[in-house]
C-alpha positions as a LaTeX table, in Angstrom:
\begin{tabular}{lrrr}
\hline
Residue & $x$ (\AA) & $y$ (\AA) & $z$ (\AA) \\
\hline
Met1 & $-56.87$ & 9.04 & 23.44 \\
Lys2 & $-56.34$ & 7.75 & 26.97 \\
Lys3 & $-56.33$ & 3.99 & 27.25 \\
Asn4 & $-58.49$ & 3.46 & 30.31 \\
Leu5 & $-58.31$ & $-0.23$ & 31.04 \\
Asp6 & $-60.82$ & 0.05 & 33.89 \\
Asn7 & $-63.62$ & 0.30 & 31.32 \\
Ile8 & $-62.69$ & $-2.94$ & 29.53 \\
Pro9 & $-65.64$ & $-5.01$ & 30.84 \\
Glu10 & $-68.13$ & $-2.34$ & 29.77 \\
Ile11 & $-66.46$ & $-1.93$ & 26.38 \\
Ile12 & $-66.45$ & $-5.71$ & 25.82 \\
Lys13 & $-70.14$ & $-5.98$ & 26.71 \\
Ala14 & $-70.95$ & $-3.14$ & 24.32 \\
Cys15 & $-68.90$ & $-4.82$ & 21.58 \\
Ile16 & $-70.78$ & $-8.08$ & 22.05 \\
Lys17 & $-74.01$ & $-6.11$ & 21.55 \\
Gly18 & $-72.63$ & $-4.83$ & 18.22 \\
Asp19 & $-71.77$ & $-1.28$ & 19.28 \\
Arg20 & $-69.42$ & $-0.05$ & 16.51 \\
Ile21 & $-68.03$ & 2.80 & 18.60 \\
Ala22 & $-67.06$ & 0.36 & 21.36 \\
Gln23 & $-65.49$ & $-1.95$ & 18.78 \\
Lys24 & $-63.43$ & 0.92 & 17.40 \\
Arg25 & $-62.38$ & 1.93 & 20.91 \\
Leu26 & $-61.35$ & $-1.63$ & 21.81 \\
Tyr27 & $-59.35$ & $-1.88$ & 18.59 \\
Gln28 & $-57.62$ & 1.43 & 19.28 \\
Met29 & $-56.76$ & 0.37 & 22.82 \\
Phe30 & $-54.90$ & $-2.76$ & 21.73 \\
Ala31 & $-53.93$ & $-2.40$ & 18.06 \\
Asp32 & $-50.48$ & $-0.87$ & 18.57 \\
Lys33 & $-49.34$ & $-3.41$ & 21.15 \\
Met34 & $-50.74$ & $-6.36$ & 19.17 \\
Tyr35 & $-49.15$ & $-5.04$ & 15.98 \\
Gly36 & $-45.82$ & $-5.36$ & 17.79 \\
Val37 & $-46.64$ & $-8.99$ & 18.57 \\
Cys38 & $-47.61$ & $-9.62$ & 14.94 \\
Leu39 & $-44.39$ & $-8.00$ & 13.68 \\
Arg40 & $-42.33$ & $-10.59$ & 15.54 \\
Tyr41 & $-44.01$ & $-13.40$ & 13.63 \\
Ala42 & $-44.30$ & $-11.73$ & 10.23 \\
Ala43 & $-41.72$ & $-11.47$ & 7.50 \\
Asn44 & $-42.63$ & $-7.84$ & 6.82 \\
Thr45 & $-45.00$ & $-5.06$ & 7.84 \\
Asp46 & $-47.69$ & $-5.97$ & 5.31 \\
Glu47 & $-47.82$ & $-9.52$ & 6.63 \\
Ala48 & $-47.98$ & $-8.19$ & 10.20 \\
Lys49 & $-50.93$ & $-5.98$ & 9.25 \\
Asp50 & $-52.71$ & $-8.99$ & 7.72 \\
Ile51 & $-52.16$ & $-11.05$ & 10.88 \\
Leu52 & $-53.38$ & $-8.13$ & 13.00 \\
Gln53 & $-56.53$ & $-7.73$ & 10.93 \\
Asp54 & $-57.29$ & $-11.47$ & 10.91 \\
Gly55 & $-56.58$ & $-11.60$ & 14.63 \\
Phe56 & $-58.98$ & $-8.78$ & 15.44 \\
Ile57 & $-61.67$ & $-10.38$ & 13.32 \\
Lys58 & $-61.28$ & $-13.46$ & 15.53 \\
Val59 & $-61.28$ & $-11.32$ & 18.67 \\
Phe60 & $-64.62$ & $-9.77$ & 17.72 \\
Leu61 & $-66.10$ & $-13.07$ & 16.53 \\
His62 & $-65.19$ & $-14.83$ & 19.80 \\
Leu63 & $-65.50$ & $-11.94$ & 22.23 \\
Asn64 & $-68.45$ & $-13.61$ & 23.90 \\
Gln65 & $-66.10$ & $-16.45$ & 24.90 \\
Phe66 & $-63.95$ & $-14.18$ & 27.07 \\
Asn67 & $-64.95$ & $-15.06$ & 30.63 \\
Phe68 & $-63.56$ & $-11.95$ & 32.38 \\
Lys69 & $-61.09$ & $-14.11$ & 34.31 \\
Gly70 & $-57.48$ & $-13.21$ & 33.75 \\
Ser71 & $-56.05$ & $-10.55$ & 31.51 \\
Phe72 & $-58.03$ & $-9.47$ & 28.48 \\
Glu73 & $-54.80$ & $-8.27$ & 26.89 \\
Gly74 & $-53.32$ & $-11.75$ & 27.39 \\
Trp75 & $-56.42$ & $-13.27$ & 25.79 \\
Val76 & $-56.09$ & $-10.98$ & 22.75 \\
Arg77 & $-52.35$ & $-11.66$ & 22.57 \\
Arg78 & $-52.96$ & $-15.42$ & 22.49 \\
Ile79 & $-55.40$ & $-14.94$ & 19.59 \\
Met80 & $-52.80$ & $-12.90$ & 17.67 \\
Ile81 & $-50.11$ & $-15.53$ & 18.23 \\
Asn82 & $-52.45$ & $-18.34$ & 17.22 \\
Thr83 & $-53.47$ & $-16.40$ & 14.11 \\
Ala84 & $-49.81$ & $-16.06$ & 13.14 \\
Leu85 & $-49.22$ & $-19.75$ & 13.82 \\
Glu86 & $-52.23$ & $-20.77$ & 11.73 \\
Lys87 & $-50.91$ & $-18.71$ & 8.84 \\
Tyr88 & $-47.53$ & $-20.42$ & 8.96 \\
Arg89 & $-48.89$ & $-23.90$ & 9.58 \\
Ser90 & $-50.73$ & $-23.63$ & 6.29 \\
Gln91 & $-47.69$ & $-22.31$ & 4.40 \\
Val92 & $-44.59$ & $-23.84$ & 5.93 \\
Thr93 & $-43.27$ & $-27.29$ & 6.56 \\
Ile94 & $-40.81$ & $-27.34$ & 9.43 \\
Tyr95 & $-38.02$ & $-29.78$ & 8.82 \\
Ser96 & $-35.80$ & $-31.31$ & 11.44 \\
Leu97 & $-32.15$ & $-30.38$ & 11.46 \\
Asp98 & $-29.40$ & $-32.76$ & 12.38 \\
Glu99 & $-29.14$ & $-32.59$ & 16.18 \\
Arg100 & $-25.37$ & $-32.92$ & 15.83 \\
Met101 & $-25.03$ & $-29.71$ & 13.82 \\
Pro102 & $-22.06$ & $-27.76$ & 15.13 \\
Leu103 & $-23.01$ & $-24.66$ & 17.03 \\
Ser104 & $-21.11$ & $-21.46$ & 16.96 \\
Asp105 & $-18.82$ & $-21.55$ & 19.95 \\
Glu106 & $-18.08$ & $-17.86$ & 19.62 \\
Gly107 & $-20.52$ & $-16.02$ & 21.82 \\
Val108 & $-21.76$ & $-12.66$ & 20.74 \\
Gln109 & $-19.95$ & $-10.06$ & 22.80 \\
Thr110 & $-22.03$ & $-8.07$ & 25.29 \\
Thr111 & $-20.86$ & $-4.84$ & 23.65 \\
Val112 & $-22.30$ & $-6.02$ & 20.34 \\
Ile113 & $-25.70$ & $-6.73$ & 21.90 \\
Glu114 & $-25.69$ & $-3.38$ & 23.69 \\
Ser115 & $-25.05$ & $-1.56$ & 20.41 \\
Leu116 & $-28.18$ & $-3.03$ & 18.80 \\
Ser117 & $-31.45$ & $-1.18$ & 18.92 \\
Ala118 & $-34.72$ & $-3.03$ & 19.41 \\
Glu119 & $-35.53$ & $-2.16$ & 15.80 \\
Asp120 & $-32.24$ & $-3.72$ & 14.61 \\
Leu121 & $-32.94$ & $-6.89$ & 16.56 \\
Leu122 & $-36.52$ & $-7.12$ & 15.31 \\
Gly123 & $-35.25$ & $-6.67$ & 11.76 \\
Leu124 & $-32.77$ & $-9.51$ & 12.23 \\
Ile125 & $-35.45$ & $-11.80$ & 13.64 \\
Arg126 & $-37.69$ & $-11.01$ & 10.66 \\
Gln127 & $-34.88$ & $-12.14$ & 8.35 \\
Leu128 & $-35.09$ & $-15.66$ & 9.76 \\
Thr129 & $-37.02$ & $-18.16$ & 7.69 \\
Pro130 & $-40.60$ & $-18.61$ & 8.91 \\
Lys131 & $-39.86$ & $-21.97$ & 10.53 \\
Tyr132 & $-36.97$ & $-20.58$ & 12.57 \\
Arg133 & $-38.75$ & $-17.30$ & 13.34 \\
Met134 & $-41.80$ & $-19.14$ & 14.72 \\
Val135 & $-39.79$ & $-21.39$ & 17.03 \\
Phe136 & $-37.49$ & $-18.56$ & 18.13 \\
Asn137 & $-40.38$ & $-16.23$ & 18.98 \\
Leu138 & $-42.39$ & $-18.88$ & 20.79 \\
Tyr139 & $-39.41$ & $-19.99$ & 22.87 \\
Ala140 & $-37.33$ & $-16.85$ & 23.44 \\
Ile141 & $-40.04$ & $-14.21$ & 23.54 \\
Glu142 & $-43.32$ & $-15.90$ & 24.47 \\
Gly143 & $-41.77$ & $-18.39$ & 26.92 \\
Tyr144 & $-43.19$ & $-21.63$ & 25.54 \\
Asn145 & $-41.23$ & $-24.83$ & 26.15 \\
His146 & $-40.23$ & $-27.19$ & 23.33 \\
Lys147 & $-43.04$ & $-29.63$ & 24.01 \\
Glu148 & $-45.62$ & $-26.84$ & 23.78 \\
Ile149 & $-44.00$ & $-25.50$ & 20.61 \\
Gly150 & $-44.04$ & $-28.97$ & 19.12 \\
Asp151 & $-47.74$ & $-29.32$ & 19.90 \\
Leu152 & $-48.54$ & $-25.86$ & 18.47 \\
Leu153 & $-46.58$ & $-26.39$ & 15.25 \\
Gly154 & $-47.14$ & $-30.12$ & 14.79 \\
Ile155 & $-43.45$ & $-30.99$ & 15.09 \\
Ser156 & $-41.40$ & $-33.06$ & 17.50 \\
Glu157 & $-39.77$ & $-31.61$ & 20.58 \\
Gly158 & $-36.36$ & $-32.41$ & 19.05 \\
Thr159 & $-37.23$ & $-30.55$ & 15.87 \\
Ser160 & $-38.22$ & $-27.54$ & 17.94 \\
Lys161 & $-34.88$ & $-27.66$ & 19.77 \\
Ser162 & $-32.88$ & $-28.01$ & 16.58 \\
Asn163 & $-34.76$ & $-25.20$ & 14.86 \\
Leu164 & $-34.17$ & $-22.93$ & 17.87 \\
Ser165 & $-30.50$ & $-23.84$ & 17.89 \\
Arg166 & $-30.16$ & $-23.07$ & 14.19 \\
Ala167 & $-32.11$ & $-19.80$ & 14.58 \\
Arg168 & $-29.71$ & $-18.71$ & 17.32 \\
Val169 & $-26.67$ & $-19.49$ & 15.17 \\
Ile170 & $-28.14$ & $-17.55$ & 12.25 \\
Leu171 & $-28.99$ & $-14.61$ & 14.51 \\
Gln172 & $-25.47$ & $-14.61$ & 15.96 \\
Glu173 & $-24.04$ & $-14.47$ & 12.44 \\
Lys174 & $-26.41$ & $-11.66$ & 11.47 \\
Val175 & $-25.57$ & $-9.70$ & 14.63 \\
Lys176 & $-21.86$ & $-10.02$ & 13.86 \\
Glu177 & $-22.44$ & $-8.83$ & 10.29 \\
Leu178 & $-24.54$ & $-5.89$ & 11.44 \\
Tyr179 & $-22.03$ & $-4.97$ & 14.13 \\
Ser180 & $-19.14$ & $-5.01$ & 11.69 \\
Val181 & $-21.12$ & $-2.78$ & 9.30 \\
Lys182 & $-21.97$ & $-0.36$ & 12.14 \\
Arg183 & $-18.37$ & $-0.36$ & 13.32 \\
Asp184 & $-17.09$ & 0.36 & 9.78 \\
Val185 & $-19.49$ & 3.29 & 9.43 \\
Lys186 & $-18.18$ & 5.01 & 12.59 \\
\hline
\end{tabular}
């Protein structure tokens, strides 16, 4: 099915009127891409599917609030991210780490990064605890700053920074482990 984005305003208007075919079409146009967003925040595929479903319920419930200014895809993406954040806010307490925690001074070699597939990297990110995964995704992938992350998650800016720092250290360790396993297999 061709994803014709020129028809979005018409499809949205039909969805608001309750047209089930338009709703299905809108879902099909964005589900795969939004599933990828949900996967970054979820611990596993089942959780990502739950976030996707809850997110699309919100999209359809609030579709009349989309004002046709800006990107519809960006609007849907924001709903998916907020749905993931709501899920974790209700389940996870994010604790501050000691700001003086030693960081790994060994950088991950460029050759190691180049040998990782996107799937490998996504798998490593999913292994992070929810508190680290949330901060890492919001900062490194979505481009939020620490103040915005703090506001979204109800934590201090310093806690956001320390959680990001710790997430990076953990990811570096996991990349090194994965690389050594891949190297041993060759």
